[in-house]
PDB file of C-alpha atoms in Angstrom:
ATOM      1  CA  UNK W   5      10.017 -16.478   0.310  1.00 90.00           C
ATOM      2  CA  UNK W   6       9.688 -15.268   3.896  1.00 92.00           C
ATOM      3  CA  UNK W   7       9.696 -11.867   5.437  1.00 94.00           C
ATOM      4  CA  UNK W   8       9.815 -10.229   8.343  1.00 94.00           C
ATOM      5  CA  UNK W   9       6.864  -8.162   9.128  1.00 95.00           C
ATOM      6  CA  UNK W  10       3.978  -5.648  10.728  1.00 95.00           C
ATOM      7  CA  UNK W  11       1.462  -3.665  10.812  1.00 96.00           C
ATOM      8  CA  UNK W  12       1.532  -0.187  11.423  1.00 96.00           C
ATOM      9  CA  UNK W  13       0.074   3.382  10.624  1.00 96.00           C
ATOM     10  CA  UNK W  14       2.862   5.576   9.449  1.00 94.00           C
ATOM     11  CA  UNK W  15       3.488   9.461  10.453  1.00 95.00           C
ATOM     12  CA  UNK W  16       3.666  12.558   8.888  1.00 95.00           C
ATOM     13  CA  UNK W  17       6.754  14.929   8.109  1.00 95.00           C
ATOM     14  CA  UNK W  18       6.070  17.059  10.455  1.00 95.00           C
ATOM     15  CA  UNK W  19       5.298  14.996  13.551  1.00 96.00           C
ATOM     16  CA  UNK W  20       8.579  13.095  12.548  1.00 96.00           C
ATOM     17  CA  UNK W  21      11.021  16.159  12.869  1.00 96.00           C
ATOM     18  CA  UNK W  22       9.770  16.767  16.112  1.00 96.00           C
ATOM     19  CA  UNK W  23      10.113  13.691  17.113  1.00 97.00           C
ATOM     20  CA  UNK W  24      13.855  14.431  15.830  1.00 97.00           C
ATOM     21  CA  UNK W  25      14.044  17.562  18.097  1.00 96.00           C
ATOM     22  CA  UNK W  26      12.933  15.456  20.867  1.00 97.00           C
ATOM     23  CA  UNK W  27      16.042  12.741  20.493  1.00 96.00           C
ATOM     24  CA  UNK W  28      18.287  15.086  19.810  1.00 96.00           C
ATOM     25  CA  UNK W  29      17.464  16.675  23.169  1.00 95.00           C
ATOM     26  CA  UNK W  30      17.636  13.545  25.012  1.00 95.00           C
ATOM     27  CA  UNK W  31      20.861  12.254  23.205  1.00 95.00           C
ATOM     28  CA  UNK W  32      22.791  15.223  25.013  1.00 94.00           C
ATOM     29  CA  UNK W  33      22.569  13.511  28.643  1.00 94.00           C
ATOM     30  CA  UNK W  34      25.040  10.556  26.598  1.00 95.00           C
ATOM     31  CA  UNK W  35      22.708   8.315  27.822  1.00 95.00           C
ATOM     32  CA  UNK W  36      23.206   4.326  26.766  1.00 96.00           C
ATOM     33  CA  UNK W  37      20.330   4.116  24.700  1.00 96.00           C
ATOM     34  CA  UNK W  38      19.828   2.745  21.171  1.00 94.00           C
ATOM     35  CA  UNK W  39      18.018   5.663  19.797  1.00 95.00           C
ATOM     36  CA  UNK W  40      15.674   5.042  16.661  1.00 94.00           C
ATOM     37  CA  UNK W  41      16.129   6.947  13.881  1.00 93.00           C
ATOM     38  CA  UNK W  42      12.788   9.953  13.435  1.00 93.00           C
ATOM     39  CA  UNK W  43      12.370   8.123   9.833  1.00 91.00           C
ATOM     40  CA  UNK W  44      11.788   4.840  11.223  1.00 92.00           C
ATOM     41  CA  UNK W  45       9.398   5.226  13.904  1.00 95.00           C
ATOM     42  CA  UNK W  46       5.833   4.282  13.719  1.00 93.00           C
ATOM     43  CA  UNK W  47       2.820   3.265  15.513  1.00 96.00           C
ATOM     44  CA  UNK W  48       2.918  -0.525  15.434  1.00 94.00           C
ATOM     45  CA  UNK W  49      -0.616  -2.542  14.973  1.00 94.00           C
ATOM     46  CA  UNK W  50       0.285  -5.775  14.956  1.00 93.00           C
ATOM     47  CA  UNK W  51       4.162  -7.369  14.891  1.00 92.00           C
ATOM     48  CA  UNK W  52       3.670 -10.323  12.486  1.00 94.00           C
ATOM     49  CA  UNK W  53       7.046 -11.581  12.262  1.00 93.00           C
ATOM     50  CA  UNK W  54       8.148 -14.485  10.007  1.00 94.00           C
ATOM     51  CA  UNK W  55       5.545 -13.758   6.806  1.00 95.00           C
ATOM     52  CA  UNK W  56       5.409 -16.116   3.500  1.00 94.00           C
ATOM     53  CA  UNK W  57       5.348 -13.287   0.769  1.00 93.00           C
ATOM     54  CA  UNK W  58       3.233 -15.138  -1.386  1.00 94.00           C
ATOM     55  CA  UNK W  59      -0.078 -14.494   1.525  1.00 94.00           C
ATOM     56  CA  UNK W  60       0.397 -10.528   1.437  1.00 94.00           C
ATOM     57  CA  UNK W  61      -2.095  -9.552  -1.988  1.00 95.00           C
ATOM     58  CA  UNK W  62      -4.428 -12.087   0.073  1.00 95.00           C
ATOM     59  CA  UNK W  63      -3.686 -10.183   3.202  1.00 94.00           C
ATOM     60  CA  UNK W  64      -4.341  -6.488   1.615  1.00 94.00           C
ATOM     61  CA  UNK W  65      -7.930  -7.830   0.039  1.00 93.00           C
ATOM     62  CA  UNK W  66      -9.209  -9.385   3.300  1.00 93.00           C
ATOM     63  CA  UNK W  67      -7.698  -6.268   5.553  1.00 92.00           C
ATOM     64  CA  UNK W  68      -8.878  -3.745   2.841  1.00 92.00           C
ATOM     65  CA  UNK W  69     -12.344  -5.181   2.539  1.00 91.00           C
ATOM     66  CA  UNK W  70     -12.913  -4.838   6.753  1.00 89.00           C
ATOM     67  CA  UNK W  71     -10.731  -1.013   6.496  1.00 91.00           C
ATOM     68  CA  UNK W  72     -13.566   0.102   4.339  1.00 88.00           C
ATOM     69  CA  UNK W  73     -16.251   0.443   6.898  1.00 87.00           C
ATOM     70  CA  UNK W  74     -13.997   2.771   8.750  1.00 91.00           C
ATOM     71  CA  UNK W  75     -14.086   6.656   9.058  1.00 91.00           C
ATOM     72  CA  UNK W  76     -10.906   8.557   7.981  1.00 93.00           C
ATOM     73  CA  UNK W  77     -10.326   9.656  11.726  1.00 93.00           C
ATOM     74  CA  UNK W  78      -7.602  10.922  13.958  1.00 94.00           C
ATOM     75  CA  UNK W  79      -4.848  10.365  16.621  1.00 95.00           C
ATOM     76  CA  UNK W  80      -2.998  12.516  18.942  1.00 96.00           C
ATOM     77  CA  UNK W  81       0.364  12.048  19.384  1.00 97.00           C
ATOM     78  CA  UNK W  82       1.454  13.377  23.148  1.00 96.00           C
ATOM     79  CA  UNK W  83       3.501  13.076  25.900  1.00 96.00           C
ATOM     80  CA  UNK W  84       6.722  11.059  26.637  1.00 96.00           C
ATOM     81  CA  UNK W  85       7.813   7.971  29.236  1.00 95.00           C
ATOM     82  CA  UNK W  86       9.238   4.502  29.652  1.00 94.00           C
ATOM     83  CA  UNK W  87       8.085   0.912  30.096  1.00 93.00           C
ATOM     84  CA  UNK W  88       8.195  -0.817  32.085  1.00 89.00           C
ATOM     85  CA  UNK W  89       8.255   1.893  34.562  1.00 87.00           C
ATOM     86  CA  UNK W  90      10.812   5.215  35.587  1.00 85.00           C
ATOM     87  CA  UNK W  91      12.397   2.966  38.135  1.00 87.00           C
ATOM     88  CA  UNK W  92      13.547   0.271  35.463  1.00 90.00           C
ATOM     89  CA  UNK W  93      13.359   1.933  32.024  1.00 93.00           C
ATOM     90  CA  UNK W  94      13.577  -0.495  29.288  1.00 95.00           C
ATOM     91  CA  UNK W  95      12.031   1.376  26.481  1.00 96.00           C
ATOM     92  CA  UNK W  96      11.174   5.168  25.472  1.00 97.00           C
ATOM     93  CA  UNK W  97       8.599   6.104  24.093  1.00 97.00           C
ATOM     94  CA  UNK W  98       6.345   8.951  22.739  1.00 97.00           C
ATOM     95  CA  UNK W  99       2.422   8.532  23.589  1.00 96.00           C
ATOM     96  CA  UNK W 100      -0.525   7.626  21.482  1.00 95.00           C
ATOM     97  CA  UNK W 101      -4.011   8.770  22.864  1.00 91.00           C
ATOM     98  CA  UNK W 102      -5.951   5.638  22.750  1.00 82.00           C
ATOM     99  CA  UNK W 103      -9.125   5.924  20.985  1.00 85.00           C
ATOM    100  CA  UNK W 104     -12.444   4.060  19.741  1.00 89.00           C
ATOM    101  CA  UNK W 105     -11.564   3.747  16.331  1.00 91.00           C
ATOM    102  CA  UNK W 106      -7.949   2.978  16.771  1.00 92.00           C
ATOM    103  CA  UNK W 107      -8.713   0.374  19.281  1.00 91.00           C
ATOM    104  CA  UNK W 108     -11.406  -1.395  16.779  1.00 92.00           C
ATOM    105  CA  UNK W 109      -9.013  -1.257  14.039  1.00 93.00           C
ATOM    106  CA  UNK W 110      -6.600  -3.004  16.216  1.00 93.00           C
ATOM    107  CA  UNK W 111      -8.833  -5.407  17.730  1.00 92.00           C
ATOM    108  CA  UNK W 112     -10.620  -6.618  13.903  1.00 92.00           C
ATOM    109  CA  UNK W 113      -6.497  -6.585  12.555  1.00 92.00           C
ATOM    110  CA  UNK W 114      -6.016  -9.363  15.113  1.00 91.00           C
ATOM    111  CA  UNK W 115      -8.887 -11.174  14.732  1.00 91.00           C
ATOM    112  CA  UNK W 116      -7.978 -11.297  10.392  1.00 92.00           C
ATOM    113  CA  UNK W 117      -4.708 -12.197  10.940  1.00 92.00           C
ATOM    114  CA  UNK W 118      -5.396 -15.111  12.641  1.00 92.00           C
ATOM    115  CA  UNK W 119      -6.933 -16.744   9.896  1.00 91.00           C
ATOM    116  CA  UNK W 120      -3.950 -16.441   8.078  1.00 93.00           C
ATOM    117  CA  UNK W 121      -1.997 -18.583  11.067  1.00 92.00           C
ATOM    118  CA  UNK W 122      -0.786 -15.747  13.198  1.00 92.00           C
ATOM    119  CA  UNK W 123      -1.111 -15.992  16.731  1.00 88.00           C
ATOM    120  CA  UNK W 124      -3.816 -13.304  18.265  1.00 83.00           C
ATOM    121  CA  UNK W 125      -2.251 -10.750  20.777  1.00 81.00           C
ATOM    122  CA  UNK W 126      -3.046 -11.542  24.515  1.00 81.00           C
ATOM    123  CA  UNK W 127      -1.614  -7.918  26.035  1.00 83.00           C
ATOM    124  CA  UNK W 128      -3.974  -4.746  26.248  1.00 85.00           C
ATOM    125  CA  UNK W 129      -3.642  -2.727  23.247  1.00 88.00           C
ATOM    126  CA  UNK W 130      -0.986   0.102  24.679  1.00 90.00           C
ATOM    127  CA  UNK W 131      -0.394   2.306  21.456  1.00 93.00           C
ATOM    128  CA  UNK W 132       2.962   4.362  21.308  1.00 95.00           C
ATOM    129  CA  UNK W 133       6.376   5.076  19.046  1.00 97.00           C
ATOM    130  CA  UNK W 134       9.270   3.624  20.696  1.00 96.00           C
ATOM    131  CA  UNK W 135      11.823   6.345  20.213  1.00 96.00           C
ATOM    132  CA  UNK W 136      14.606   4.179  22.059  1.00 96.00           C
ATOM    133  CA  UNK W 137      15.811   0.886  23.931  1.00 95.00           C
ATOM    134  CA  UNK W 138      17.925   1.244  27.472  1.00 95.00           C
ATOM    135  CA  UNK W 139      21.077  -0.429  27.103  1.00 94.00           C
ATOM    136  CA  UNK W 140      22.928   0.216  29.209  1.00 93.00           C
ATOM    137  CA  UNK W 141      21.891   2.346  32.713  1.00 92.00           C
ATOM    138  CA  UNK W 142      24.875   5.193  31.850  1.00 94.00           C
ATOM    139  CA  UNK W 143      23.438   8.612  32.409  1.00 93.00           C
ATOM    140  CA  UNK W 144      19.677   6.933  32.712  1.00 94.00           C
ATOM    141  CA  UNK W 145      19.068   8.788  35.811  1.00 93.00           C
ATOM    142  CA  UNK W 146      19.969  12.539  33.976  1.00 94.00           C
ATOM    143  CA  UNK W 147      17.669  11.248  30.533  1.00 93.00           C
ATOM    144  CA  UNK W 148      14.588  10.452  33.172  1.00 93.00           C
ATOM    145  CA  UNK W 149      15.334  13.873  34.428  1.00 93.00           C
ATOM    146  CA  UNK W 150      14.921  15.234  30.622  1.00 93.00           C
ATOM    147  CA  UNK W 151      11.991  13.368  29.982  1.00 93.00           C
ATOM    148  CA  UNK W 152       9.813  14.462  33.081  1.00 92.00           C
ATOM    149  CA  UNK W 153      10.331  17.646  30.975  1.00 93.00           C
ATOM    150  CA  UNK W 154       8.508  16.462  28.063  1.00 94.00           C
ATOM    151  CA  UNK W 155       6.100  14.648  30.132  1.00 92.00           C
ATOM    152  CA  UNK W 156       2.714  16.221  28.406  1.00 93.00           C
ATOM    153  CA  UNK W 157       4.220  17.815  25.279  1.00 95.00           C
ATOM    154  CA  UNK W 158       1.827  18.120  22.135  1.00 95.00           C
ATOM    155  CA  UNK W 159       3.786  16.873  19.299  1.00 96.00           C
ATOM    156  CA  UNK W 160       0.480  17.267  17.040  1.00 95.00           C
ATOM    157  CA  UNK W 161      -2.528  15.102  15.091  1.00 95.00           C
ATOM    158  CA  UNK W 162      -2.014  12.641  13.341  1.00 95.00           C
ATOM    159  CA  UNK W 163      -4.978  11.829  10.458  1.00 94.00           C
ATOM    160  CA  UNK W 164      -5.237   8.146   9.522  1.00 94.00           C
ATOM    161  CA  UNK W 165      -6.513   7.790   6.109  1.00 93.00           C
ATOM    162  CA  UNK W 166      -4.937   4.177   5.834  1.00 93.00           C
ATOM    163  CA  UNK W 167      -2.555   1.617   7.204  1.00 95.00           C
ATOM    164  CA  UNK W 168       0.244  -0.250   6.110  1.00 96.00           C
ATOM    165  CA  UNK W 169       1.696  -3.680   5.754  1.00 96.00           C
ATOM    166  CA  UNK W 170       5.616  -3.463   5.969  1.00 96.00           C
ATOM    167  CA  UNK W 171       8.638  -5.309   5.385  1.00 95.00           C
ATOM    168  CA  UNK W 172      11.434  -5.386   8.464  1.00 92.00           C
ATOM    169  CA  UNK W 173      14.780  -6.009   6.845  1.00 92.00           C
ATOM    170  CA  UNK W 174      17.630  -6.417   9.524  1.00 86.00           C
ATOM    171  CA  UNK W 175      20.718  -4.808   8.107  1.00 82.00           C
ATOM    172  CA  UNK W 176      24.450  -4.081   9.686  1.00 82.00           C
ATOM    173  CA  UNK W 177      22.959  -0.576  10.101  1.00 75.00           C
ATOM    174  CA  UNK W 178      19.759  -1.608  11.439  1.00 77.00           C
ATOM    175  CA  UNK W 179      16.595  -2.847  10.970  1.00 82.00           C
ATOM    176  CA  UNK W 180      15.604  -1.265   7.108  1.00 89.00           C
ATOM    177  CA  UNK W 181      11.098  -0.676   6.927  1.00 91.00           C
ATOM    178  CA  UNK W 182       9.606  -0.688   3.529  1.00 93.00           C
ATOM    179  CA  UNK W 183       5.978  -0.487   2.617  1.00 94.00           C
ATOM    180  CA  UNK W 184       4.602  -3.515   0.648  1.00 94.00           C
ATOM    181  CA  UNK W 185       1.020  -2.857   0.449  1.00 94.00           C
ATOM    182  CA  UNK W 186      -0.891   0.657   1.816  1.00 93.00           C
ATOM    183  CA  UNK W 187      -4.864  -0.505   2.896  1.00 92.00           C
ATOM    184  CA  UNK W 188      -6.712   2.712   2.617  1.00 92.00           C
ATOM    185  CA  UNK W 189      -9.615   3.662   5.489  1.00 91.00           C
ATOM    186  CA  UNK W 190     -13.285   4.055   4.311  1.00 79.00           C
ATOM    187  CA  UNK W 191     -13.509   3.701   0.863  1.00 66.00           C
ATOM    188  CA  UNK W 192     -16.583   1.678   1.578  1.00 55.00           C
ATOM    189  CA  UNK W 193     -18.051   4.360   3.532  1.00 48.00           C
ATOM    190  CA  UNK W 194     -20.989   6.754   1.895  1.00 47.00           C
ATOM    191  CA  UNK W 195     -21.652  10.111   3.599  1.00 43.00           C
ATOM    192  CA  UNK W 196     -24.670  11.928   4.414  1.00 34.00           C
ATOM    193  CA  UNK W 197     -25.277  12.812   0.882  1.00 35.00           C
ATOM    194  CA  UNK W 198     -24.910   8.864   0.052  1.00 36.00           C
ATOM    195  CA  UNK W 199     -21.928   9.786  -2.262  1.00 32.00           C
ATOM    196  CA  UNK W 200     -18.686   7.177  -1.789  1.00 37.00           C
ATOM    197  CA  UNK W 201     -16.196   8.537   0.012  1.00 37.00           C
ATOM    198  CA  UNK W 202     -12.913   8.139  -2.177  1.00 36.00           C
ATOM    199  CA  UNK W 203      -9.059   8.018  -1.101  1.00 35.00           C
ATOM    200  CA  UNK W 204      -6.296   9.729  -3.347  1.00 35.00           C
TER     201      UNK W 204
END
């Protein structure tokens, strides 16, 4: 059987309902955008796409073997903008910082996957939650406006104790995101006191 599927690091309750606040605010200016729903967004890894099911337990040992000899560590979720750019706005999004240990993550993710046949990613790593897609540019200009408001806004930490491999099932509603295997960080890790770090 195939699936659609990615990679991704998932966010708490909190940092979601602000994230809420923040669409609602921005879906007042009736602006043609194809908002995402708070529940669904998520900082993507890797986009795999077309998956055979059958290579995922496979997947989660290799990817949970190389996840070990991380560090539980953090990510800041700030700010707000657009790609490609303010003048032609294509997507929204809410910003990532960019950091050490997310960028090794990233980078050792791409390198695994390609021994199971996917295709390594050519683009800079650019980390961020896509909150919406332009569709159309009715009341873009007034949105932009609302956005330049939000510009630097804190929306809090997020701490990555694992990632997660997830199923993208396109429904008449939308795109539906399931968890089908959770890779916890650093279980392979020992701390000062040489004890194994554990994950609940």
């Amino acid at each position: 059987m195939t699936i659609r599927s990615f990679i991704s690091i998932e966010l708490p309750e909190g940092i979601r309902r602000s994230i809420a606040d923040l669409i609602a605010e921005l879906r007042k200016t009736g602006a043609g955008v194809a908002w995402v729903p708070a529940e669904k967004v998520h900082l993507t890894l890797k986009f795999l796409g077309n998956t055979d099911a059958s290579m995922i337990p496979a997947m989660k040992e290799q990817f949970s073997k190389k996840l070990s000899h991380y560090n539980v560590f953090c990510i800041k979720i700030v700010g707000v903008g657009c790609f490609p750019s303010e003048r032609r706005p294509r997507v929204l999004w809410v910003g990532v910082e960019n950091s050490d240990d997310l960028r090794r993550i990233r980078k050792d993710l791409d390198t695994e996957v390609a021994g199971f046949g996917f295709a390594s990613e050519n683009r800079p790593f650019s980390p961020h939650l896509t909150i919406g897609r332009v569709r159309s540019q009715k009341g873009i200009a007034e949105m932009l406006k609302r956005i330049s408001e939000f510009r630097t806004a804190d929306f809090g930490v997020v701490e990555v104790k694992g990632i997660h491999i997830m199923k993208s099932e396109l429904k008449p509603a939308g795109a539906e995101h399931t968890s089908i295997a959770e890779l916890p960080i650093g279980t392979g890790r020992k701390d000062v006191e040489g004890i194994e770090q554990r994950t609940e």
